[in-house]
Amino acid sequence: MQALIEAVYLAQREALKVPENDRQIRYIEHKPEHFAVPPDKGDDYTIVEINLFPGRSAEAKKALFTSIVTRFEALGISRADVFIVLHEPPLENWALRGGIPASELNLGFRLDV
């Protein structure tokens, strides 16, 4: 599981230019009886959901998808068994640094990549 976390982190660093050590990543595994797998998917079916600040280009998102599936494939997970979805709540919906809306902060890195 650490390898999957590292793969997502490295893909975010590469494609989205997230800051070094920005590892807001968690791994959640469900028991097979608690998780419906589509009939055309294998036992390694993996869903990756990422909450991120809005502003990244379509090209950066595509690069992220490609990087994740390539890295997962190197770990033995078929590209066809990876499902990725991005959630991009507006900056005013994020509370950081003691409850300050992200829309009011200098985040210290660019979102327009």
PDB file of N, CA and C in Angstrom:
ATOM      1  N   MET A   1       0.809  -1.189   0.000  1.00  0.00           N
ATOM      2  CA  MET A   1       0.000   0.000   0.000  1.00  0.00           C
ATOM      3  C   MET A   1       0.859   1.264   0.000  1.00  0.00           C
ATOM      4  N   GLN A   2       2.010   1.247   0.653  1.00  0.00           N
ATOM      5  CA  GLN A   2       2.903   2.412   0.622  1.00  0.00           C
ATOM      6  C   GLN A   2       3.360   2.690  -0.796  1.00  0.00           C
ATOM      7  N   ALA A   3       3.525   1.641  -1.584  1.00  0.00           N
ATOM      8  CA  ALA A   3       3.946   1.827  -2.977  1.00  0.00           C
ATOM      9  C   ALA A   3       2.863   2.558  -3.777  1.00  0.00           C
ATOM     10  N   LEU A   4       1.596   2.268  -3.510  1.00  0.00           N
ATOM     11  CA  LEU A   4       0.505   2.958  -4.202  1.00  0.00           C
ATOM     12  C   LEU A   4       0.444   4.427  -3.788  1.00  0.00           C
ATOM     13  N   ILE A   5       0.615   4.679  -2.502  1.00  0.00           N
ATOM     14  CA  ILE A   5       0.627   6.059  -2.009  1.00  0.00           C
ATOM     15  C   ILE A   5       1.772   6.834  -2.662  1.00  0.00           C
ATOM     16  N   GLU A   6       2.935   6.226  -2.708  1.00  0.00           N
ATOM     17  CA  GLU A   6       4.099   6.872  -3.322  1.00  0.00           C
ATOM     18  C   GLU A   6       3.859   7.115  -4.810  1.00  0.00           C
ATOM     19  N   ALA A   7       3.218   6.175  -5.478  1.00  0.00           N
ATOM     20  CA  ALA A   7       2.933   6.330  -6.906  1.00  0.00           C
ATOM     21  C   ALA A   7       2.020   7.532  -7.156  1.00  0.00           C
ATOM     22  N   VAL A   8       0.984   7.685  -6.347  1.00  0.00           N
ATOM     23  CA  VAL A   8       0.074   8.821  -6.506  1.00  0.00           C
ATOM     24  C   VAL A   8       0.797  10.124  -6.179  1.00  0.00           C
ATOM     25  N   TYR A   9       1.601  10.122  -5.119  1.00  0.00           N
ATOM     26  CA  TYR A   9       2.362  11.310  -4.743  1.00  0.00           C
ATOM     27  C   TYR A   9       3.301  11.741  -5.883  1.00  0.00           C
ATOM     28  N   LEU A  10       4.058  10.797  -6.414  1.00  0.00           N
ATOM     29  CA  LEU A  10       5.001  11.132  -7.490  1.00  0.00           C
ATOM     30  C   LEU A  10       4.274  11.610  -8.746  1.00  0.00           C
ATOM     31  N   ALA A  11       3.128  11.017  -9.040  1.00  0.00           N
ATOM     32  CA  ALA A  11       2.345  11.457 -10.187  1.00  0.00           C
ATOM     33  C   ALA A  11       1.850  12.887  -9.988  1.00  0.00           C
ATOM     34  N   GLN A  12       1.425  13.224  -8.769  1.00  0.00           N
ATOM     35  CA  GLN A  12       0.980  14.589  -8.478  1.00  0.00           C
ATOM     36  C   GLN A  12       2.141  15.573  -8.578  1.00  0.00           C
ATOM     37  N   ARG A  13       3.292  15.183  -8.079  1.00  0.00           N
ATOM     38  CA  ARG A  13       4.467  16.061  -8.164  1.00  0.00           C
ATOM     39  C   ARG A  13       4.814  16.320  -9.628  1.00  0.00           C
ATOM     40  N   GLU A  14       4.799  15.257 -10.417  1.00  0.00           N
ATOM     41  CA  GLU A  14       5.177  15.364 -11.819  1.00  0.00           C
ATOM     42  C   GLU A  14       4.167  16.164 -12.645  1.00  0.00           C
ATOM     43  N   ALA A  15       2.911  15.810 -12.552  1.00  0.00           N
ATOM     44  CA  ALA A  15       1.898  16.395 -13.435  1.00  0.00           C
ATOM     45  C   ALA A  15       1.300  17.699 -12.915  1.00  0.00           C
ATOM     46  N   LEU A  16       1.106  17.793 -11.608  1.00  0.00           N
ATOM     47  CA  LEU A  16       0.423  18.958 -11.035  1.00  0.00           C
ATOM     48  C   LEU A  16       1.370  19.930 -10.357  1.00  0.00           C
ATOM     49  N   LYS A  17       2.622  19.532 -10.236  1.00  0.00           N
ATOM     50  CA  LYS A  17       3.642  20.386  -9.601  1.00  0.00           C
ATOM     51  C   LYS A  17       3.289  20.715  -8.155  1.00  0.00           C
ATOM     52  N   VAL A  18       2.707  19.746  -7.426  1.00  0.00           N
ATOM     53  CA  VAL A  18       2.402  19.994  -6.016  1.00  0.00           C
ATOM     54  C   VAL A  18       3.707  20.148  -5.242  1.00  0.00           C
ATOM     55  N   PRO A  19       3.667  20.865  -4.137  1.00  0.00           N
ATOM     56  CA  PRO A  19       4.889  21.089  -3.365  1.00  0.00           C
ATOM     57  C   PRO A  19       5.476  19.772  -2.834  1.00  0.00           C
ATOM     58  N   GLU A  20       6.790  19.783  -2.693  1.00  0.00           N
ATOM     59  CA  GLU A  20       7.474  18.629  -2.108  1.00  0.00           C
ATOM     60  C   GLU A  20       6.912  18.380  -0.713  1.00  0.00           C
ATOM     61  N   ASN A  21       6.761  17.133  -0.388  1.00  0.00           N
ATOM     62  CA  ASN A  21       6.240  16.661   0.902  1.00  0.00           C
ATOM     63  C   ASN A  21       4.759  16.976   1.112  1.00  0.00           C
ATOM     64  N   ASP A  22       4.036  17.339   0.061  1.00  0.00           N
ATOM     65  CA  ASP A  22       2.590  17.526   0.157  1.00  0.00           C
ATOM     66  C   ASP A  22       1.956  16.149  -0.040  1.00  0.00           C
ATOM     67  N   ARG A  23       1.878  15.402   1.031  1.00  0.00           N
ATOM     68  CA  ARG A  23       1.424  14.011   0.974  1.00  0.00           C
ATOM     69  C   ARG A  23       0.085  13.839   1.683  1.00  0.00           C
ATOM     70  N   GLN A  24      -0.887  14.600   1.257  1.00  0.00           N
ATOM     71  CA  GLN A  24      -2.231  14.464   1.816  1.00  0.00           C
ATOM     72  C   GLN A  24      -2.925  13.303   1.103  1.00  0.00           C
ATOM     73  N   ILE A  25      -2.409  12.108   1.320  1.00  0.00           N
ATOM     74  CA  ILE A  25      -2.881  10.914   0.617  1.00  0.00           C
ATOM     75  C   ILE A  25      -3.229   9.855   1.647  1.00  0.00           C
ATOM     76  N   ARG A  26      -4.363   9.237   1.473  1.00  0.00           N
ATOM     77  CA  ARG A  26      -4.708   8.115   2.345  1.00  0.00           C
ATOM     78  C   ARG A  26      -5.116   6.930   1.489  1.00  0.00           C
ATOM     79  N   TYR A  27      -4.853   5.770   2.003  1.00  0.00           N
ATOM     80  CA  TYR A  27      -5.161   4.515   1.322  1.00  0.00           C
ATOM     81  C   TYR A  27      -6.260   3.821   2.110  1.00  0.00           C
ATOM     82  N   ILE A  28      -7.341   3.485   1.436  1.00  0.00           N
ATOM     83  CA  ILE A  28      -8.450   2.794   2.084  1.00  0.00           C
ATOM     84  C   ILE A  28      -8.745   1.544   1.267  1.00  0.00           C
ATOM     85  N   GLU A  29      -8.679   0.408   1.929  1.00  0.00           N
ATOM     86  CA  GLU A  29      -8.968  -0.855   1.249  1.00  0.00           C
ATOM     87  C   GLU A  29     -10.265  -1.420   1.806  1.00  0.00           C
ATOM     88  N   HIS A  30     -11.126  -1.856   0.912  1.00  0.00           N
ATOM     89  CA  HIS A  30     -12.410  -2.421   1.312  1.00  0.00           C
ATOM     90  C   HIS A  30     -12.383  -3.939   1.164  1.00  0.00           C
ATOM     91  N   LYS A  31     -13.046  -4.621   2.067  1.00  0.00           N
ATOM     92  CA  LYS A  31     -13.199  -6.063   1.948  1.00  0.00           C
ATOM     93  C   LYS A  31     -13.975  -6.349   0.666  1.00  0.00           C
ATOM     94  N   PRO A  32     -13.650  -7.436  -0.009  1.00  0.00           N
ATOM     95  CA  PRO A  32     -14.344  -7.745  -1.271  1.00  0.00           C
ATOM     96  C   PRO A  32     -15.865  -7.760  -1.135  1.00  0.00           C
ATOM     97  N   GLU A  33     -16.382  -8.206  -0.009  1.00  0.00           N
ATOM     98  CA  GLU A  33     -17.842  -8.259   0.163  1.00  0.00           C
ATOM     99  C   GLU A  33     -18.457  -6.871   0.411  1.00  0.00           C
ATOM    100  N   HIS A  34     -17.613  -5.858   0.601  1.00  0.00           N
ATOM    101  CA  HIS A  34     -18.093  -4.492   0.827  1.00  0.00           C
ATOM    102  C   HIS A  34     -17.837  -3.574  -0.365  1.00  0.00           C
ATOM    103  N   PHE A  35     -17.436  -4.155  -1.481  1.00  0.00           N
ATOM    104  CA  PHE A  35     -17.016  -3.351  -2.626  1.00  0.00           C
ATOM    105  C   PHE A  35     -17.428  -4.054  -3.914  1.00  0.00           C
ATOM    106  N   ALA A  36     -18.321  -3.447  -4.664  1.00  0.00           N
ATOM    107  CA  ALA A  36     -18.764  -4.030  -5.928  1.00  0.00           C
ATOM    108  C   ALA A  36     -17.743  -3.731  -7.023  1.00  0.00           C
ATOM    109  N   VAL A  37     -17.267  -4.772  -7.646  1.00  0.00           N
ATOM    110  CA  VAL A  37     -16.300  -4.640  -8.738  1.00  0.00           C
ATOM    111  C   VAL A  37     -17.038  -4.889 -10.053  1.00  0.00           C
ATOM    112  N   PRO A  38     -16.887  -3.998 -11.017  1.00  0.00           N
ATOM    113  CA  PRO A  38     -17.537  -4.230 -12.310  1.00  0.00           C
ATOM    114  C   PRO A  38     -17.132  -5.580 -12.889  1.00  0.00           C
ATOM    115  N   PRO A  39     -18.039  -6.252 -13.587  1.00  0.00           N
ATOM    116  CA  PRO A  39     -17.761  -7.602 -14.068  1.00  0.00           C
ATOM    117  C   PRO A  39     -16.584  -7.706 -15.030  1.00  0.00           C
ATOM    118  N   ASP A  40     -16.230  -6.622 -15.694  1.00  0.00           N
ATOM    119  CA  ASP A  40     -15.117  -6.672 -16.643  1.00  0.00           C
ATOM    120  C   ASP A  40     -13.780  -6.268 -16.018  1.00  0.00           C
ATOM    121  N   LYS A  41     -13.745  -6.138 -14.691  1.00  0.00           N
ATOM    122  CA  LYS A  41     -12.515  -5.732 -13.995  1.00  0.00           C
ATOM    123  C   LYS A  41     -11.950  -6.901 -13.201  1.00  0.00           C
ATOM    124  N   GLY A  42     -10.650  -6.800 -12.882  1.00  0.00           N
ATOM    125  CA  GLY A  42      -9.974  -7.862 -12.157  1.00  0.00           C
ATOM    126  C   GLY A  42      -9.994  -7.656 -10.652  1.00  0.00           C
ATOM    127  N   ASP A  43      -9.329  -8.553  -9.956  1.00  0.00           N
ATOM    128  CA  ASP A  43      -9.269  -8.508  -8.497  1.00  0.00           C
ATOM    129  C   ASP A  43      -8.517  -7.283  -7.979  1.00  0.00           C
ATOM    130  N   ASP A  44      -7.709  -6.648  -8.827  1.00  0.00           N
ATOM    131  CA  ASP A  44      -6.947  -5.473  -8.418  1.00  0.00           C
ATOM    132  C   ASP A  44      -7.635  -4.162  -8.797  1.00  0.00           C
ATOM    133  N   TYR A  45      -8.927  -4.229  -9.092  1.00  0.00           N
ATOM    134  CA  TYR A  45      -9.663  -3.019  -9.455  1.00  0.00           C
ATOM    135  C   TYR A  45      -9.416  -1.955  -8.392  1.00  0.00           C
ATOM    136  N   THR A  46      -8.984  -0.778  -8.823  1.00  0.00           N
ATOM    137  CA  THR A  46      -8.560   0.278  -7.904  1.00  0.00           C
ATOM    138  C   THR A  46      -9.184   1.606  -8.310  1.00  0.00           C
ATOM    139  N   ILE A  47      -9.820   2.255  -7.345  1.00  0.00           N
ATOM    140  CA  ILE A  47     -10.380   3.583  -7.563  1.00  0.00           C
ATOM    141  C   ILE A  47      -9.467   4.591  -6.878  1.00  0.00           C
ATOM    142  N   VAL A  48      -9.083   5.605  -7.612  1.00  0.00           N
ATOM    143  CA  VAL A  48      -8.274   6.693  -7.077  1.00  0.00           C
ATOM    144  C   VAL A  48      -9.139   7.947  -7.137  1.00  0.00           C
ATOM    145  N   GLU A  49      -9.422   8.530  -5.970  1.00  0.00           N
ATOM    146  CA  GLU A  49     -10.162   9.788  -5.899  1.00  0.00           C
ATOM    147  C   GLU A  49      -9.224  10.836  -5.318  1.00  0.00           C
ATOM    148  N   ILE A  50      -9.155  11.966  -5.988  1.00  0.00           N
ATOM    149  CA  ILE A  50      -8.248  13.028  -5.555  1.00  0.00           C
ATOM    150  C   ILE A  50      -9.037  14.319  -5.384  1.00  0.00           C
ATOM    151  N   ASN A  51      -8.950  14.896  -4.194  1.00  0.00           N
ATOM    152  CA  ASN A  51      -9.480  16.229  -3.941  1.00  0.00           C
ATOM    153  C   ASN A  51      -8.338  17.206  -4.192  1.00  0.00           C
ATOM    154  N   LEU A  52      -8.568  18.178  -5.067  1.00  0.00           N
ATOM    155  CA  LEU A  52      -7.501  19.117  -5.352  1.00  0.00           C
ATOM    156  C   LEU A  52      -8.069  20.507  -5.581  1.00  0.00           C
ATOM    157  N   PHE A  53      -7.193  21.486  -5.369  1.00  0.00           N
ATOM    158  CA  PHE A  53      -7.569  22.858  -5.647  1.00  0.00           C
ATOM    159  C   PHE A  53      -7.858  22.983  -7.141  1.00  0.00           C
ATOM    160  N   PRO A  54      -8.862  23.766  -7.510  1.00  0.00           N
ATOM    161  CA  PRO A  54      -9.145  23.963  -8.932  1.00  0.00           C
ATOM    162  C   PRO A  54      -8.075  24.822  -9.590  1.00  0.00           C
ATOM    163  N   GLY A  55      -7.988  24.707 -10.894  1.00  0.00           N
ATOM    164  CA  GLY A  55      -7.075  25.571 -11.639  1.00  0.00           C
ATOM    165  C   GLY A  55      -6.136  24.838 -12.566  1.00  0.00           C
ATOM    166  N   ARG A  56      -6.013  23.532 -12.408  1.00  0.00           N
ATOM    167  CA  ARG A  56      -5.095  22.788 -13.278  1.00  0.00           C
ATOM    168  C   ARG A  56      -5.703  22.650 -14.675  1.00  0.00           C
ATOM    169  N   SER A  57      -4.850  22.664 -15.672  1.00  0.00           N
ATOM    170  CA  SER A  57      -5.296  22.546 -17.060  1.00  0.00           C
ATOM    171  C   SER A  57      -5.720  21.114 -17.375  1.00  0.00           C
ATOM    172  N   ALA A  58      -6.467  20.975 -18.463  1.00  0.00           N
ATOM    173  CA  ALA A  58      -6.861  19.643 -18.924  1.00  0.00           C
ATOM    174  C   ALA A  58      -5.627  18.808 -19.256  1.00  0.00           C
ATOM    175  N   GLU A  59      -4.592  19.450 -19.783  1.00  0.00           N
ATOM    176  CA  GLU A  59      -3.361  18.739 -20.122  1.00  0.00           C
ATOM    177  C   GLU A  59      -2.669  18.207 -18.866  1.00  0.00           C
ATOM    178  N   ALA A  60      -2.649  19.014 -17.803  1.00  0.00           N
ATOM    179  CA  ALA A  60      -2.032  18.571 -16.548  1.00  0.00           C
ATOM    180  C   ALA A  60      -2.807  17.399 -15.956  1.00  0.00           C
ATOM    181  N   LYS A  61      -4.126  17.443 -16.041  1.00  0.00           N
ATOM    182  CA  LYS A  61      -4.946  16.349 -15.514  1.00  0.00           C
ATOM    183  C   LYS A  61      -4.724  15.070 -16.318  1.00  0.00           C
ATOM    184  N   LYS A  62      -4.642  15.215 -17.628  1.00  0.00           N
ATOM    185  CA  LYS A  62      -4.374  14.046 -18.476  1.00  0.00           C
ATOM    186  C   LYS A  62      -3.003  13.459 -18.143  1.00  0.00           C
ATOM    187  N   ALA A  63      -2.023  14.315 -17.927  1.00  0.00           N
ATOM    188  CA  ALA A  63      -0.685  13.848 -17.544  1.00  0.00           C
ATOM    189  C   ALA A  63      -0.738  13.130 -16.200  1.00  0.00           C
ATOM    190  N   LEU A  64      -1.564  13.624 -15.277  1.00  0.00           N
ATOM    191  CA  LEU A  64      -1.728  12.964 -13.981  1.00  0.00           C
ATOM    192  C   LEU A  64      -2.304  11.564 -14.171  1.00  0.00           C
ATOM    193  N   PHE A  65      -3.375  11.463 -14.963  1.00  0.00           N
ATOM    194  CA  PHE A  65      -3.992  10.154 -15.206  1.00  0.00           C
ATOM    195  C   PHE A  65      -2.981   9.174 -15.791  1.00  0.00           C
ATOM    196  N   THR A  66      -2.247   9.627 -16.794  1.00  0.00           N
ATOM    197  CA  THR A  66      -1.260   8.766 -17.451  1.00  0.00           C
ATOM    198  C   THR A  66      -0.174   8.333 -16.473  1.00  0.00           C
ATOM    199  N   SER A  67       0.294   9.256 -15.667  1.00  0.00           N
ATOM    200  CA  SER A  67       1.349   8.944 -14.710  1.00  0.00           C
ATOM    201  C   SER A  67       0.866   7.935 -13.664  1.00  0.00           C
ATOM    202  N   ILE A  68      -0.350   8.108 -13.174  1.00  0.00           N
ATOM    203  CA  ILE A  68      -0.877   7.173 -12.169  1.00  0.00           C
ATOM    204  C   ILE A  68      -1.002   5.775 -12.754  1.00  0.00           C
ATOM    205  N   VAL A  69      -1.647   5.643 -13.913  1.00  0.00           N
ATOM    206  CA  VAL A  69      -1.844   4.290 -14.459  1.00  0.00           C
ATOM    207  C   VAL A  69      -0.510   3.641 -14.841  1.00  0.00           C
ATOM    208  N   THR A  70       0.439   4.430 -15.306  1.00  0.00           N
ATOM    209  CA  THR A  70       1.764   3.890 -15.639  1.00  0.00           C
ATOM    210  C   THR A  70       2.471   3.391 -14.380  1.00  0.00           C
ATOM    211  N   ARG A  71       2.402   4.163 -13.315  1.00  0.00           N
ATOM    212  CA  ARG A  71       3.048   3.768 -12.055  1.00  0.00           C
ATOM    213  C   ARG A  71       2.349   2.565 -11.430  1.00  0.00           C
ATOM    214  N   PHE A  72       1.020   2.525 -11.490  1.00  0.00           N
ATOM    215  CA  PHE A  72       0.292   1.370 -10.956  1.00  0.00           C
ATOM    216  C   PHE A  72       0.593   0.123 -11.771  1.00  0.00           C
ATOM    217  N   GLU A  73       0.710   0.285 -13.090  1.00  0.00           N
ATOM    218  CA  GLU A  73       1.031  -0.855 -13.948  1.00  0.00           C
ATOM    219  C   GLU A  73       2.385  -1.457 -13.563  1.00  0.00           C
ATOM    220  N   ALA A  74       3.334  -0.601 -13.215  1.00  0.00           N
ATOM    221  CA  ALA A  74       4.653  -1.080 -12.772  1.00  0.00           C
ATOM    222  C   ALA A  74       4.549  -1.857 -11.461  1.00  0.00           C
ATOM    223  N   LEU A  75       3.468  -1.632 -10.714  1.00  0.00           N
ATOM    224  CA  LEU A  75       3.242  -2.354  -9.455  1.00  0.00           C
ATOM    225  C   LEU A  75       2.367  -3.598  -9.659  1.00  0.00           C
ATOM    226  N   GLY A  76       1.999  -3.873 -10.914  1.00  0.00           N
ATOM    227  CA  GLY A  76       1.239  -5.080 -11.206  1.00  0.00           C
ATOM    228  C   GLY A  76      -0.253  -4.887 -11.344  1.00  0.00           C
ATOM    229  N   ILE A  77      -0.716  -3.644 -11.377  1.00  0.00           N
ATOM    230  CA  ILE A  77      -2.146  -3.362 -11.536  1.00  0.00           C
ATOM    231  C   ILE A  77      -2.397  -2.949 -12.983  1.00  0.00           C
ATOM    232  N   SER A  78      -3.265  -3.677 -13.649  1.00  0.00           N
ATOM    233  CA  SER A  78      -3.570  -3.403 -15.047  1.00  0.00           C
ATOM    234  C   SER A  78      -4.157  -2.001 -15.203  1.00  0.00           C
ATOM    235  N   ARG A  79      -3.759  -1.326 -16.272  1.00  0.00           N
ATOM    236  CA  ARG A  79      -4.309  -0.002 -16.581  1.00  0.00           C
ATOM    237  C   ARG A  79      -5.831  -0.054 -16.649  1.00  0.00           C
ATOM    238  N   ALA A  80      -6.355  -1.155 -17.172  1.00  0.00           N
ATOM    239  CA  ALA A  80      -7.807  -1.311 -17.326  1.00  0.00           C
ATOM    240  C   ALA A  80      -8.515  -1.432 -15.979  1.00  0.00           C
ATOM    241  N   ASP A  81      -7.773  -1.710 -14.910  1.00  0.00           N
ATOM    242  CA  ASP A  81      -8.359  -1.867 -13.581  1.00  0.00           C
ATOM    243  C   ASP A  81      -8.226  -0.614 -12.719  1.00  0.00           C
ATOM    244  N   VAL A  82      -7.836   0.498 -13.320  1.00  0.00           N
ATOM    245  CA  VAL A  82      -7.666   1.747 -12.568  1.00  0.00           C
ATOM    246  C   VAL A  82      -8.732   2.742 -13.009  1.00  0.00           C
ATOM    247  N   PHE A  83      -9.471   3.260 -12.037  1.00  0.00           N
ATOM    248  CA  PHE A  83     -10.507   4.273 -12.262  1.00  0.00           C
ATOM    249  C   PHE A  83     -10.105   5.500 -11.444  1.00  0.00           C
ATOM    250  N   ILE A  84     -10.026   6.647 -12.095  1.00  0.00           N
ATOM    251  CA  ILE A  84      -9.571   7.869 -11.423  1.00  0.00           C
ATOM    252  C   ILE A  84     -10.642   8.946 -11.568  1.00  0.00           C
ATOM    253  N   VAL A  85     -10.917   9.636 -10.474  1.00  0.00           N
ATOM    254  CA  VAL A  85     -11.836  10.780 -10.525  1.00  0.00           C
ATOM    255  C   VAL A  85     -11.240  11.917  -9.696  1.00  0.00           C
ATOM    256  N   LEU A  86     -11.348  13.122 -10.233  1.00  0.00           N
ATOM    257  CA  LEU A  86     -10.858  14.314  -9.545  1.00  0.00           C
ATOM    258  C   LEU A  86     -12.035  15.118  -9.015  1.00  0.00           C
ATOM    259  N   HIS A  87     -11.911  15.582  -7.790  1.00  0.00           N
ATOM    260  CA  HIS A  87     -12.901  16.468  -7.177  1.00  0.00           C
ATOM    261  C   HIS A  87     -12.203  17.814  -6.964  1.00  0.00           C
ATOM    262  N   GLU A  88     -12.799  18.897  -7.453  1.00  0.00           N
ATOM    263  CA  GLU A  88     -12.171  20.215  -7.377  1.00  0.00           C
ATOM    264  C   GLU A  88     -13.086  21.247  -6.720  1.00  0.00           C
ATOM    265  N   PRO A  89     -13.278  21.143  -5.411  1.00  0.00           N
ATOM    266  CA  PRO A  89     -14.100  22.154  -4.737  1.00  0.00           C
ATOM    267  C   PRO A  89     -13.449  23.539  -4.856  1.00  0.00           C
ATOM    268  N   PRO A  90     -14.258  24.588  -4.951  1.00  0.00           N
ATOM    269  CA  PRO A  90     -13.701  25.945  -5.018  1.00  0.00           C
ATOM    270  C   PRO A  90     -12.820  26.248  -3.800  1.00  0.00           C
ATOM    271  N   LEU A  91     -11.865  27.143  -3.979  1.00  0.00           N
ATOM    272  CA  LEU A  91     -10.926  27.482  -2.905  1.00  0.00           C
ATOM    273  C   LEU A  91     -11.621  27.939  -1.627  1.00  0.00           C
ATOM    274  N   GLU A  92     -12.771  28.605  -1.763  1.00  0.00           N
ATOM    275  CA  GLU A  92     -13.463  29.060  -0.545  1.00  0.00           C
ATOM    276  C   GLU A  92     -14.056  27.892   0.246  1.00  0.00           C
ATOM    277  N   ASN A  93     -14.040  26.700  -0.316  1.00  0.00           N
ATOM    278  CA  ASN A  93     -14.552  25.515   0.383  1.00  0.00           C
ATOM    279  C   ASN A  93     -13.458  24.720   1.090  1.00  0.00           C
ATOM    280  N   TRP A  94     -12.252  25.229   1.106  1.00  0.00           N
ATOM    281  CA  TRP A  94     -11.135  24.593   1.796  1.00  0.00           C
ATOM    282  C   TRP A  94     -10.747  25.464   2.988  1.00  0.00           C
ATOM    283  N   ALA A  95     -10.636  24.889   4.175  1.00  0.00           N
ATOM    284  CA  ALA A  95     -10.162  25.629   5.355  1.00  0.00           C
ATOM    285  C   ALA A  95      -8.760  25.130   5.689  1.00  0.00           C
ATOM    286  N   LEU A  96      -7.797  26.047   5.714  1.00  0.00           N
ATOM    287  CA  LEU A  96      -6.398  25.712   5.955  1.00  0.00           C
ATOM    288  C   LEU A  96      -5.827  26.613   7.038  1.00  0.00           C
ATOM    289  N   ARG A  97      -4.688  26.225   7.548  1.00  0.00           N
ATOM    290  CA  ARG A  97      -3.898  27.082   8.445  1.00  0.00           C
ATOM    291  C   ARG A  97      -4.750  27.749   9.518  1.00  0.00           C
ATOM    292  N   GLY A  98      -5.457  26.919  10.256  1.00  0.00           N
ATOM    293  CA  GLY A  98      -6.260  27.433  11.358  1.00  0.00           C
ATOM    294  C   GLY A  98      -7.664  27.854  10.965  1.00  0.00           C
ATOM    295  N   GLY A  99      -8.169  27.337   9.866  1.00  0.00           N
ATOM    296  CA  GLY A  99      -9.536  27.630   9.461  1.00  0.00           C
ATOM    297  C   GLY A  99      -9.710  28.777   8.494  1.00  0.00           C
ATOM    298  N   ILE A 100      -8.640  29.213   7.881  1.00  0.00           N
ATOM    299  CA  ILE A 100      -8.718  30.315   6.909  1.00  0.00           C
ATOM    300  C   ILE A 100      -9.075  29.734   5.544  1.00  0.00           C
ATOM    301  N   PRO A 101     -10.048  30.324   4.853  1.00  0.00           N
ATOM    302  CA  PRO A 101     -10.377  29.832   3.517  1.00  0.00           C
ATOM    303  C   PRO A 101      -9.160  29.916   2.592  1.00  0.00           C
ATOM    304  N   ALA A 102      -8.943  28.890   1.811  1.00  0.00           N
ATOM    305  CA  ALA A 102      -7.800  28.867   0.894  1.00  0.00           C
ATOM    306  C   ALA A 102      -7.849  30.019  -0.092  1.00  0.00           C
ATOM    307  N   SER A 103      -9.042  30.508  -0.383  1.00  0.00           N
ATOM    308  CA  SER A 103      -9.192  31.640  -1.300  1.00  0.00           C
ATOM    309  C   SER A 103      -8.582  32.927  -0.740  1.00  0.00           C
ATOM    310  N   GLU A 104      -8.312  32.958   0.565  1.00  0.00           N
ATOM    311  CA  GLU A 104      -7.738  34.141   1.207  1.00  0.00           C
ATOM    312  C   GLU A 104      -6.251  33.983   1.526  1.00  0.00           C
ATOM    313  N   LEU A 105      -5.658  32.888   1.089  1.00  0.00           N
ATOM    314  CA  LEU A 105      -4.267  32.596   1.420  1.00  0.00           C
ATOM    315  C   LEU A 105      -3.360  32.611   0.204  1.00  0.00           C
ATOM    316  N   ASN A 106      -2.094  32.908   0.446  1.00  0.00           N
ATOM    317  CA  ASN A 106      -1.069  32.662  -0.545  1.00  0.00           C
ATOM    318  C   ASN A 106      -0.656  31.213  -0.337  1.00  0.00           C
ATOM    319  N   LEU A 107      -0.999  30.359  -1.261  1.00  0.00           N
ATOM    320  CA  LEU A 107      -0.749  28.920  -1.097  1.00  0.00           C
ATOM    321  C   LEU A 107       0.727  28.576  -1.244  1.00  0.00           C
ATOM    322  N   GLY A 108       1.489  29.426  -1.891  1.00  0.00           N
ATOM    323  CA  GLY A 108       2.910  29.182  -2.025  1.00  0.00           C
ATOM    324  C   GLY A 108       3.288  28.333  -3.235  1.00  0.00           C
ATOM    325  N   PHE A 109       2.310  28.035  -4.071  1.00  0.00           N
ATOM    326  CA  PHE A 109       2.603  27.303  -5.310  1.00  0.00           C
ATOM    327  C   PHE A 109       1.505  27.629  -6.319  1.00  0.00           C
ATOM    328  N   ARG A 110       1.820  27.353  -7.576  1.00  0.00           N
ATOM    329  CA  ARG A 110       0.904  27.691  -8.671  1.00  0.00           C
ATOM    330  C   ARG A 110      -0.133  26.613  -8.891  1.00  0.00           C
ATOM    331  N   LEU A 111      -1.327  27.022  -9.212  1.00  0.00           N
ATOM    332  CA  LEU A 111      -2.403  26.083  -9.562  1.00  0.00           C
ATOM    333  C   LEU A 111      -2.613  26.024 -11.073  1.00  0.00           C
ATOM    334  N   ASP A 112      -2.122  27.021 -11.790  1.00  0.00           N
ATOM    335  CA  ASP A 112      -2.334  27.091 -13.238  1.00  0.00           C
ATOM    336  C   ASP A 112      -1.226  26.386 -14.011  1.00  0.00           C
ATOM    337  N   VAL A 113      -1.154  25.074 -13.804  1.00  0.00           N
ATOM    338  CA  VAL A 113      -0.158  24.263 -14.524  1.00  0.00           C
ATOM    339  C   VAL A 113      -0.839  23.471 -15.597  1.00  0.00           C
TER     340      VAL A 113
END
